[in-house]
Coordinates of C-alpha atoms in Angstrom, one line a residue:
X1 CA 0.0 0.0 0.0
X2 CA 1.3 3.5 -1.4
X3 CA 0.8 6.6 0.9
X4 CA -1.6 9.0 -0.8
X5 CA 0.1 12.2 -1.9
X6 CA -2.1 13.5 -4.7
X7 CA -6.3 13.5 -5.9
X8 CA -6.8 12.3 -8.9
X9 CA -8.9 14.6 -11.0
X10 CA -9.7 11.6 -13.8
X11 CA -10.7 8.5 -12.9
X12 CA -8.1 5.6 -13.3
X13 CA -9.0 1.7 -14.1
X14 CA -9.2 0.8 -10.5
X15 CA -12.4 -0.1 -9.1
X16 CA -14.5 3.1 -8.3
X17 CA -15.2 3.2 -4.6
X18 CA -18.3 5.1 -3.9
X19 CA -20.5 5.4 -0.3
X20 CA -24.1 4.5 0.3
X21 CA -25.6 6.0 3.3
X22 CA -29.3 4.0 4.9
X23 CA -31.8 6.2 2.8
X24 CA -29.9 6.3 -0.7
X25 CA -31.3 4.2 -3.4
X26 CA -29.7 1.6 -3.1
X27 CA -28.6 -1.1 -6.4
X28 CA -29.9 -4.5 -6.2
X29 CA -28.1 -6.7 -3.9
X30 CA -25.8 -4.0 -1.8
X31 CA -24.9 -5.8 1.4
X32 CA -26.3 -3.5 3.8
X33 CA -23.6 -3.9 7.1
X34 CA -22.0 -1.3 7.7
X35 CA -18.5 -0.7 6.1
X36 CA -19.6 -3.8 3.6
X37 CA -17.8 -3.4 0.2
X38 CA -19.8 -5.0 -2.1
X39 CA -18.5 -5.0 -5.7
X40 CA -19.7 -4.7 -9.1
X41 CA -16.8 -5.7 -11.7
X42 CA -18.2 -5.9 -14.6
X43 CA -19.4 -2.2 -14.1
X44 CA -16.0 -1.3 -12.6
X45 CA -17.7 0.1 -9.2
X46 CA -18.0 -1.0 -5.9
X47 CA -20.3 0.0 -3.3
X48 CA -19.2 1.2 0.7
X49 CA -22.6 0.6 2.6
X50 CA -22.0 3.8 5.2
X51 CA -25.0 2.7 7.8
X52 CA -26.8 5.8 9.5
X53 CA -25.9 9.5 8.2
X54 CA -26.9 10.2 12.0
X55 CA -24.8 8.4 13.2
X56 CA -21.6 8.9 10.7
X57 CA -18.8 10.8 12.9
X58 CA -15.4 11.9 11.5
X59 CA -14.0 9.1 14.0
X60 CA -15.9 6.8 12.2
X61 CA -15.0 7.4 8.3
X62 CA -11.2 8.0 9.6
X63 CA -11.1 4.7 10.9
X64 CA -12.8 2.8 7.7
X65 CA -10.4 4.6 5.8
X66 CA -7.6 3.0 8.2
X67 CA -8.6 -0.6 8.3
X68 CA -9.3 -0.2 4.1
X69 CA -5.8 0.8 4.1
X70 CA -4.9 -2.4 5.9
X71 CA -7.1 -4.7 4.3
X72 CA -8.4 -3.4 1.0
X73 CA -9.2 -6.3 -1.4
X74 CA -7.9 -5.1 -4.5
X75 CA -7.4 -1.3 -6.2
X76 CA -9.8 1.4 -5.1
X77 CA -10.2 4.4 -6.3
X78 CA -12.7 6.3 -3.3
X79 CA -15.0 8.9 -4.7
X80 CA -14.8 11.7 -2.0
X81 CA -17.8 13.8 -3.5
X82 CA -20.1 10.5 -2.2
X83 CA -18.9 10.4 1.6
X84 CA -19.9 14.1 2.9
X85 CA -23.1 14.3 5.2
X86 CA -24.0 17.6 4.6
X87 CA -22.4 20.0 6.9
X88 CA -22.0 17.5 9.6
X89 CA -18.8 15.8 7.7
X90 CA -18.2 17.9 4.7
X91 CA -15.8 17.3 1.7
X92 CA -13.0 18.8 3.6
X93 CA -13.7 16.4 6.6
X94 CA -14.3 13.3 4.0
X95 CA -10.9 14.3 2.5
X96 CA -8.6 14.5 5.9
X97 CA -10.1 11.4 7.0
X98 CA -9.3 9.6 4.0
X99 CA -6.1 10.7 3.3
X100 CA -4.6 10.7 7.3
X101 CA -6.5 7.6 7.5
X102 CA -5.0 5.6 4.4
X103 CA -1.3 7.3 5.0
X104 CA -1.4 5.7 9.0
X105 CA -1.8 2.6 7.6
X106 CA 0.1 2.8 4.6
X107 CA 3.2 4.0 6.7
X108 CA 6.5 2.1 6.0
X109 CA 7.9 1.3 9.5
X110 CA 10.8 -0.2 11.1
X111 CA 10.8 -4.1 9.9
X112 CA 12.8 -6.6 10.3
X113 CA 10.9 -9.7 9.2
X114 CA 12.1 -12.1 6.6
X115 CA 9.5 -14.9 6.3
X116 CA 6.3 -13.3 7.9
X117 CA 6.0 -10.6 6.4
X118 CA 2.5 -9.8 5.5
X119 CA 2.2 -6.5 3.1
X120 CA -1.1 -5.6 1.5
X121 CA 0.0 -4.9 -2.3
X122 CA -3.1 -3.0 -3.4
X123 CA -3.5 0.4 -4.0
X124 CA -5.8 3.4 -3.1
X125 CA -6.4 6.3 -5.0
X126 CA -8.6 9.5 -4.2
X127 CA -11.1 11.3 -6.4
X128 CA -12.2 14.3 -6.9
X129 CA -13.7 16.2 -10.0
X130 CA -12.6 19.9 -9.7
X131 CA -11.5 20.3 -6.4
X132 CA -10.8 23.8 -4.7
X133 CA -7.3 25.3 -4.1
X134 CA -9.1 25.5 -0.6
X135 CA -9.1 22.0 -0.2
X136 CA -6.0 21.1 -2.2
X137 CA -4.0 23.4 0.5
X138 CA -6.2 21.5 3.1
X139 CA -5.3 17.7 1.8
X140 CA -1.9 19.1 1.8
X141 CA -1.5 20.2 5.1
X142 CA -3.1 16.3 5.9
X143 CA -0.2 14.8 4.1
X144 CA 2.4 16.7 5.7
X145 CA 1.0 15.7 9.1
X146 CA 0.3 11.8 8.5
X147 CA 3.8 11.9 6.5
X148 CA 6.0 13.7 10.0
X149 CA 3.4 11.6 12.7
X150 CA 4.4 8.7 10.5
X151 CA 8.0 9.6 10.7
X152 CA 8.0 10.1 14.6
X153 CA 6.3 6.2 14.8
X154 CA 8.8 4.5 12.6
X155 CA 11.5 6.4 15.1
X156 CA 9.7 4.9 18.1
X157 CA 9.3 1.5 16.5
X158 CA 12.9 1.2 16.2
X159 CA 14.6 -1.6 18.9
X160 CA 17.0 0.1 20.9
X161 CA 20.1 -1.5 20.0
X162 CA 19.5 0.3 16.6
X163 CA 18.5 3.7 18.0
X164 CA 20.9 4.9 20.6
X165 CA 21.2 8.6 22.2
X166 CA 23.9 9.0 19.8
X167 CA 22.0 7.9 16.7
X168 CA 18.2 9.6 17.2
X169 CA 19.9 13.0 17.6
X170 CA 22.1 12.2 14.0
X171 CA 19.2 11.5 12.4
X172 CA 16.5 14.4 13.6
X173 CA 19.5 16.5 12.8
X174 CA 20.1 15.3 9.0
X175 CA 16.7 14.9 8.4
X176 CA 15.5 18.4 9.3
X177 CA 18.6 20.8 8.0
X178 CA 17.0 19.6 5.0
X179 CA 15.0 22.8 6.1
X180 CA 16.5 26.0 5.1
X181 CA 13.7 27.6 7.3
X182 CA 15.0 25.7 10.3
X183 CA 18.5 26.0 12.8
X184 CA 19.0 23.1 14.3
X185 CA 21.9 22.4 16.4
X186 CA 23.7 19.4 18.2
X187 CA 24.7 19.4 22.1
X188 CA 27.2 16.8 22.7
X189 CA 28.3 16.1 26.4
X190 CA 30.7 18.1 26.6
X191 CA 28.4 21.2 25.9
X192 CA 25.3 20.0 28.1
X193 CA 28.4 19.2 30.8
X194 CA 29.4 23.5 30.3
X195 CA 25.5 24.2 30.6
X196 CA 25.2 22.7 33.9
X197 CA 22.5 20.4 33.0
X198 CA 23.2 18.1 35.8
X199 CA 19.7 16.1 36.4
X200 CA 20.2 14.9 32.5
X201 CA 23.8 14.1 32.7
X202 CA 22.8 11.7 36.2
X203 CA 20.8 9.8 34.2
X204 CA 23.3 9.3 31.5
X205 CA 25.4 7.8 33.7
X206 CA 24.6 4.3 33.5
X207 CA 24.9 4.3 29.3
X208 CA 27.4 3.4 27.0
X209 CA 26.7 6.5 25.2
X210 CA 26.8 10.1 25.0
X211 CA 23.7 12.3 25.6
X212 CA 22.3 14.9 23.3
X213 CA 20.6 17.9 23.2
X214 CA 19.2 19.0 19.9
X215 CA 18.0 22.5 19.8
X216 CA 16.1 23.2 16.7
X217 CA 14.4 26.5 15.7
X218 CA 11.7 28.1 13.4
X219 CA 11.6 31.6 12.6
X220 CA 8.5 32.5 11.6
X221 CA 7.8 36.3 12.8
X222 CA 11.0 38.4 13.6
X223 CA 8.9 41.1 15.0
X224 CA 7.3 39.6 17.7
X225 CA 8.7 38.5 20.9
X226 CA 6.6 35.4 21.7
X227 CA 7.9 32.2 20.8
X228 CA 6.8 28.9 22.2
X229 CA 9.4 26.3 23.0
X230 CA 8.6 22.4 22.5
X231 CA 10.4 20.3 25.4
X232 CA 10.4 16.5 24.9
X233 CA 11.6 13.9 26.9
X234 CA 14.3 11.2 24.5
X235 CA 14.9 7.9 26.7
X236 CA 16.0 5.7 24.2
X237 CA 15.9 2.8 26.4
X238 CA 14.7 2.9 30.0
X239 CA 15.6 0.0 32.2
X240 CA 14.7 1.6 35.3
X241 CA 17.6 2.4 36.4
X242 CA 18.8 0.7 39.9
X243 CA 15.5 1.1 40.9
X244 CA 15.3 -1.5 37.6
X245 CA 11.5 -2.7 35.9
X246 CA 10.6 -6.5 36.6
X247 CA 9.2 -8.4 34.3
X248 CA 7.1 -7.5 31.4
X249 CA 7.7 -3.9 32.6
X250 CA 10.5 -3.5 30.5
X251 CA 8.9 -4.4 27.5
X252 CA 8.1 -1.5 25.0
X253 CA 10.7 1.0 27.0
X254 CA 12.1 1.9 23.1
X255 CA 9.2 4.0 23.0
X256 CA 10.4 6.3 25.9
X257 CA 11.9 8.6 23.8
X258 CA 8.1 9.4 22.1
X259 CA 7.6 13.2 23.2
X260 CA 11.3 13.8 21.6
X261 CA 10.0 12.4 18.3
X262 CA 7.0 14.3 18.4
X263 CA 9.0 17.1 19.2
X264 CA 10.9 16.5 15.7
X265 CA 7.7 15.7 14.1
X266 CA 5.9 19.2 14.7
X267 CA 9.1 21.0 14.0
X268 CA 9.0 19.0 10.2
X269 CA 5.7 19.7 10.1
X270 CA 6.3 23.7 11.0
X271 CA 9.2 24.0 8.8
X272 CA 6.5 23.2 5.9
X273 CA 3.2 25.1 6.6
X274 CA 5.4 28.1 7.7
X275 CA 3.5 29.4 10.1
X276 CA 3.8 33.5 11.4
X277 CA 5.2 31.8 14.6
X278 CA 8.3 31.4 16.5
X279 CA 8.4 28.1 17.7
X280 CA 11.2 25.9 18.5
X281 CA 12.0 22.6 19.7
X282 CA 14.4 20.7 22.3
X283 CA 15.2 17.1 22.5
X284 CA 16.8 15.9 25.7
X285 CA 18.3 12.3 24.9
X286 CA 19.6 9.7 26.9
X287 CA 19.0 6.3 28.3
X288 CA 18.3 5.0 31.2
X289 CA 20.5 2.1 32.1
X290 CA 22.4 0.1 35.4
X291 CA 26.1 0.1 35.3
X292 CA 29.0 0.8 38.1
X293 CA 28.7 4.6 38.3
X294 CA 25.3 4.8 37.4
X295 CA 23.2 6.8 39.7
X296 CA 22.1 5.3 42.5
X297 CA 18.7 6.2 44.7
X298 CA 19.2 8.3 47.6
X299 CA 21.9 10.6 45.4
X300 CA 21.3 14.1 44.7
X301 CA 22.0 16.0 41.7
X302 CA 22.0 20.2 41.1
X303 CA 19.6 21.0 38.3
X304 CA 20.6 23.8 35.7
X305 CA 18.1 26.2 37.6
X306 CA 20.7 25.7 40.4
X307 CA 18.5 23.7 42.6
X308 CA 18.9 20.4 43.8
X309 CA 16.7 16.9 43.3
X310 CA 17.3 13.7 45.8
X311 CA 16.8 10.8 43.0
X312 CA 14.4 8.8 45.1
X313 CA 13.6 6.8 42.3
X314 CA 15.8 6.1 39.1
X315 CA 12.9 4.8 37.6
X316 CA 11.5 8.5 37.5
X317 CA 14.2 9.7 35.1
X318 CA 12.0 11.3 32.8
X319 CA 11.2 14.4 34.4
X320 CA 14.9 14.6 35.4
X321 CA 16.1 15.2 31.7
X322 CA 13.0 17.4 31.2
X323 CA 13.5 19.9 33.7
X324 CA 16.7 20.7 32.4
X325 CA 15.3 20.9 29.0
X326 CA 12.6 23.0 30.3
X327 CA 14.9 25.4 32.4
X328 CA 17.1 25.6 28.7
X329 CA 14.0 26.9 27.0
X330 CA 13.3 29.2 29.2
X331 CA 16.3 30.8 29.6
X332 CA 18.5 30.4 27.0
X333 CA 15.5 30.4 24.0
X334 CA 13.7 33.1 26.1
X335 CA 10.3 31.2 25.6
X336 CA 7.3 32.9 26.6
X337 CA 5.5 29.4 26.6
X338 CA 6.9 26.1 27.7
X339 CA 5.2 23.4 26.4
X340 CA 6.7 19.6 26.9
X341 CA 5.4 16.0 26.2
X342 CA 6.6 12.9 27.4
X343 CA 5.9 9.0 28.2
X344 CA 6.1 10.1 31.4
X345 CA 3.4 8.4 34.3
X346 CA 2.6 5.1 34.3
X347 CA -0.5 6.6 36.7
X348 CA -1.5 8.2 33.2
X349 CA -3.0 5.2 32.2
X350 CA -4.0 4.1 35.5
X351 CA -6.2 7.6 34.9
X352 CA -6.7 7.4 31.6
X353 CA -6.2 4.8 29.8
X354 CA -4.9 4.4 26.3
X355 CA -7.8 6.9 25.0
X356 CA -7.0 10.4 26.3
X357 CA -3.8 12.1 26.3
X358 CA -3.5 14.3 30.0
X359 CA -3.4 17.7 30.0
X360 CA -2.0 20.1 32.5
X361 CA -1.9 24.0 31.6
X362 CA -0.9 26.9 33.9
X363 CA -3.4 29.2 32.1
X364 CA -7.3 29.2 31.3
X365 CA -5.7 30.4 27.7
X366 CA -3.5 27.3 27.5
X367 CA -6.2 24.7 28.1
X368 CA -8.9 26.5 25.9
X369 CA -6.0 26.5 23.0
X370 CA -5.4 23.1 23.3
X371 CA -8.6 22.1 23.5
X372 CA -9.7 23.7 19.8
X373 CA -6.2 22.5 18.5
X374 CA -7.4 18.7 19.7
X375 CA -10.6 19.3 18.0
X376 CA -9.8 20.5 14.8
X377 CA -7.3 17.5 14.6
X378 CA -9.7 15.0 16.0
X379 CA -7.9 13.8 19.2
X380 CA -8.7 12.7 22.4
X381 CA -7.2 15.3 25.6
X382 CA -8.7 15.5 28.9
X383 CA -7.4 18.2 31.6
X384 CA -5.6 17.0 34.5
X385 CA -5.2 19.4 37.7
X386 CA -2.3 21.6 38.5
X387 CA -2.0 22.1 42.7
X388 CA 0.4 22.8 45.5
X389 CA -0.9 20.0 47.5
X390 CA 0.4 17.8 44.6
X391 CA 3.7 19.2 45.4
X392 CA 3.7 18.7 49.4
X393 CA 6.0 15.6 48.8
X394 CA 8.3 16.5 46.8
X395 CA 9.2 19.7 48.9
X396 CA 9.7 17.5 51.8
X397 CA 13.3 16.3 51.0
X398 CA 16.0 16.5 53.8
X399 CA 18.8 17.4 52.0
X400 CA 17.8 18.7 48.4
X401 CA 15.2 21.2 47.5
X402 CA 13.3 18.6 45.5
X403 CA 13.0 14.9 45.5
X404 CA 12.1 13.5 42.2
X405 CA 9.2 10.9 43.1
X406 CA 6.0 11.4 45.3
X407 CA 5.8 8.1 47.3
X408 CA 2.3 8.5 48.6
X409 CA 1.4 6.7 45.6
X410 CA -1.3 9.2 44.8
X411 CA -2.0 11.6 41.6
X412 CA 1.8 10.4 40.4
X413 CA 0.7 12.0 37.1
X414 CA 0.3 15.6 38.6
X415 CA 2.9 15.3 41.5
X416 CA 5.3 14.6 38.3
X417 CA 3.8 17.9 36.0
X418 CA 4.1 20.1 39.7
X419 CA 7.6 18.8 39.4
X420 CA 8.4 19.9 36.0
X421 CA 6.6 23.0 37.0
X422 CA 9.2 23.7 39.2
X423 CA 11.8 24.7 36.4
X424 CA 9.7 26.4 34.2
X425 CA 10.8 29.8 35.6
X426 CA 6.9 30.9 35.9
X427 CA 6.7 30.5 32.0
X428 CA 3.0 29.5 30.6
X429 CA 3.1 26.2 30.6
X430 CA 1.5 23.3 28.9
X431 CA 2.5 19.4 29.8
X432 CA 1.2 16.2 28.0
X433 CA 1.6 13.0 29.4
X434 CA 1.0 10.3 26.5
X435 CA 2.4 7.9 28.3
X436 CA -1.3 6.3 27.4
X437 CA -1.3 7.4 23.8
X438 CA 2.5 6.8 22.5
X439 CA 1.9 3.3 21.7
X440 CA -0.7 0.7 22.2
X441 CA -0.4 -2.9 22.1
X442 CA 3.0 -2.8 21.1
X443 CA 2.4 -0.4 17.9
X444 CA 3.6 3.2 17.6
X445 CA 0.1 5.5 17.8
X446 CA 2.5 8.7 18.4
X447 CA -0.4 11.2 19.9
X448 CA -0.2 14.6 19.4
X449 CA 1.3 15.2 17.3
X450 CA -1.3 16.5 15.4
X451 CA -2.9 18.5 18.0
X452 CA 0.4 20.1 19.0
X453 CA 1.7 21.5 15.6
X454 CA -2.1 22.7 15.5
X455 CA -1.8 24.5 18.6
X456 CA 1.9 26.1 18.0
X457 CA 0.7 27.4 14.2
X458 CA -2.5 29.2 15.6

């Protein structure tokens, strides 16, 4: 399966794919289930029984236009004009549905397999007599998205021993100086070692390789002063540290460097729509492993704000390398919002599942912004409470300022964004928590990304 990049204007010799909705006339012997295909070859059409105009949602048509691209019987071509109910899903809907539908299935991911490799051969085409340059600029912006969200889950689908530190910030570096509109620049140890970034280079500690801080930036209105800065967290690996996962814990830990991809991902996706924004990104890399002088629980480590954190858990080593990432951007990029995502809680899907993304926003503006971002881009965020009482425990260190962990084993999810808070330098600040929505079931989902670059370009 091909990723759709283009509507076709003329119809080709595959199999026109058009929709039938519960009061259309129907032709004789349509299998009326809903999503039914039910072909007519020697006409050269086939027939997508579409149930209930009622009850037809965007959700709905994006994910029949995902599992077609997965399992398509032969070539379509899919007659947009057919799909739209009226202003409920319109042709603009019908066409980003299709086309980020198709493309998340038709992604070309990290794949090792030799014998069972299954690969669906067909093809799908869209169609469209005519179309506005209003909705041509629209399917375009949907390719650019599916095409950088697919980019950030072949990154995270990647097996560690093939995507170190070392190698994720090489590669988000060559593949976005491709980008005249965008700086991007390398920190190697040495440098986050002169910056003082001492929470991130604890962590490191344990690894066989160096850790990285890519700083990339988008220009996008000299004249202004605002600029938002993206913070997102890059474990490559995490074991857990001494305080080490059991079990089947460890399994899927590659994807703890998700909120760094998406990072990357909105910045590719910035660096082509061009918004009049400043926006820029920072990648804090590492991974999280157990060797003789890696750091051990009960140590305590001065922060690049100048305060210190007792490591009570190594396990917790996310928020670690993101409040020096955080405390970067404020400082040194002079943001005027912070805005950071991260596998970070497991208590996120304790609270939420693998459905909705958690929210936390220092501002009424931040939450209602990210809340019409999410809508326009069709995903799932639910707001998650910002208070001091979340913060009691991790003030109550002996012999730091901070300890990383909140053992009462309550609201871990907001005891770990009042933590981050902490180094924001009373910047506007926005935290997601996908630890829910990065992957599922072992396959790379890659939340937000979407919503995010929505939310930055507005």
């Amino acid at each position: 399966m091909e990723l759709i990049k283009k509507i076709d204007t003329k119809r080709n010799d595959y199999l026109l794919l058009k929709a039938v909705y519960k009061d259309d006339e129907a032709p004789t012997n349509l299998v009326e289930k809903e999503f039914a295909i039910t072909e007519f070859l020697s006409q050269n059409v086939a027939y997508v029984y579409m149930g209930d105009r009622d009850s037809m949602k965007y959700d709905k048509m994006y994910n029949f236009a995902k599992n077609l691209g997965l399992n398509a019987a032969r070539n379509y071509q899919i007659d947009l004009k057919t799909f739209p109910v009226d202003k409920k899903i319109c042709i603009y809907d019908t066409t980003d549905a299709f086309t980020k539908g198709i493309n998340f299935s038709a992604a070309k991911l990290f794949n090792k397999k030799t014998v069972y490799k299954k690969e669906n051969k067909n093809s799908l085409s869209l169609f469209l007599e005519e179309p506005s340059k209003e909705l041509i600029d629209y399917f375009k912006k949907a390719v650019i998205l599916s095409e950088a969200q697919n980019w950030a889950r072949d990154l995270g689908v990647t097996p560690p021993n093939e995507l170190n530190s070392e190698q994720l910030a090489s590669i988000v570096e060559k593949e976005l100086r491709q980008y005249r509109n965008l700086s991007v620049k390398v920190l190697n140890k040495k440098e986050i070692e002169k910056l003082g970034m001492g929470l991130l280079l604890s962590v490191n500690r344990g690894s066989t390789f160096e850790p990285r801080v890519v700083v990339i930036e988008y220009t996008g209105d000299s004249s202004s002063k605002e600029k938002t800065v993206l913070v997102g967290k890059g474990i490559t690996f995490d074991s857990g540290g001494y305080n080490i996962k059991t079990g089947r814990h460890m399994n899927g830990m590659k994807y703890d460097m998700g909120g760094s991809a998406v990072v990357a991902a909105v910045m590719k996706i910035i660096a082509q729509t061009k918004p009049n924004k400043n926006v820029s990104g920072i990648m804090c890399i590492t991974d999280n492993r157990v060797n003789g002088d890696a750091s051990l629980p009960d140590s305590v480590w001065t922060s690049m704000s100048g305060k210190t954190v007792e490591v009570n858990n190594t396990d917790a080593e996310g928020r670690l390398v993101m409040a020096d990432g955080l405390y970067y951007g404020a400082t040194k990029l002079n943001a005027t919002r912070l805005i950071d995502v991260a596998t970070l809680t497991g208590a996120m899907i304790m609270a939420l599942g693998d459905t909705y993304t958690g929210v936390w926003s220092t501002s009424e503006k931040g939450w209602e912004d990210v809340e019409l971002a999410a809508k326009i881009q069709h995903e799932l965020v639910w707001r998650m409470p910002l208070d001091e009482d979340y913060a009691e425990y991790i003030k109550g260190s002996l012999v730091a300022d901070l300890k990383n962990t909140d053992f009462t084993g309550n609201a871990g999810s907001s005891s770990a964004a009042m933590f981050l808070k902490e180094f924001t330098n009373d910047v506007e600040y926005i935290h997601f928590d996908i630890a829910g929505t990065c992957d599922v079931n072992e396959k790379p989902m890659f939340a937000m990304v979407k919503t995010i670059s929505e939310l930055v370009s507005r």
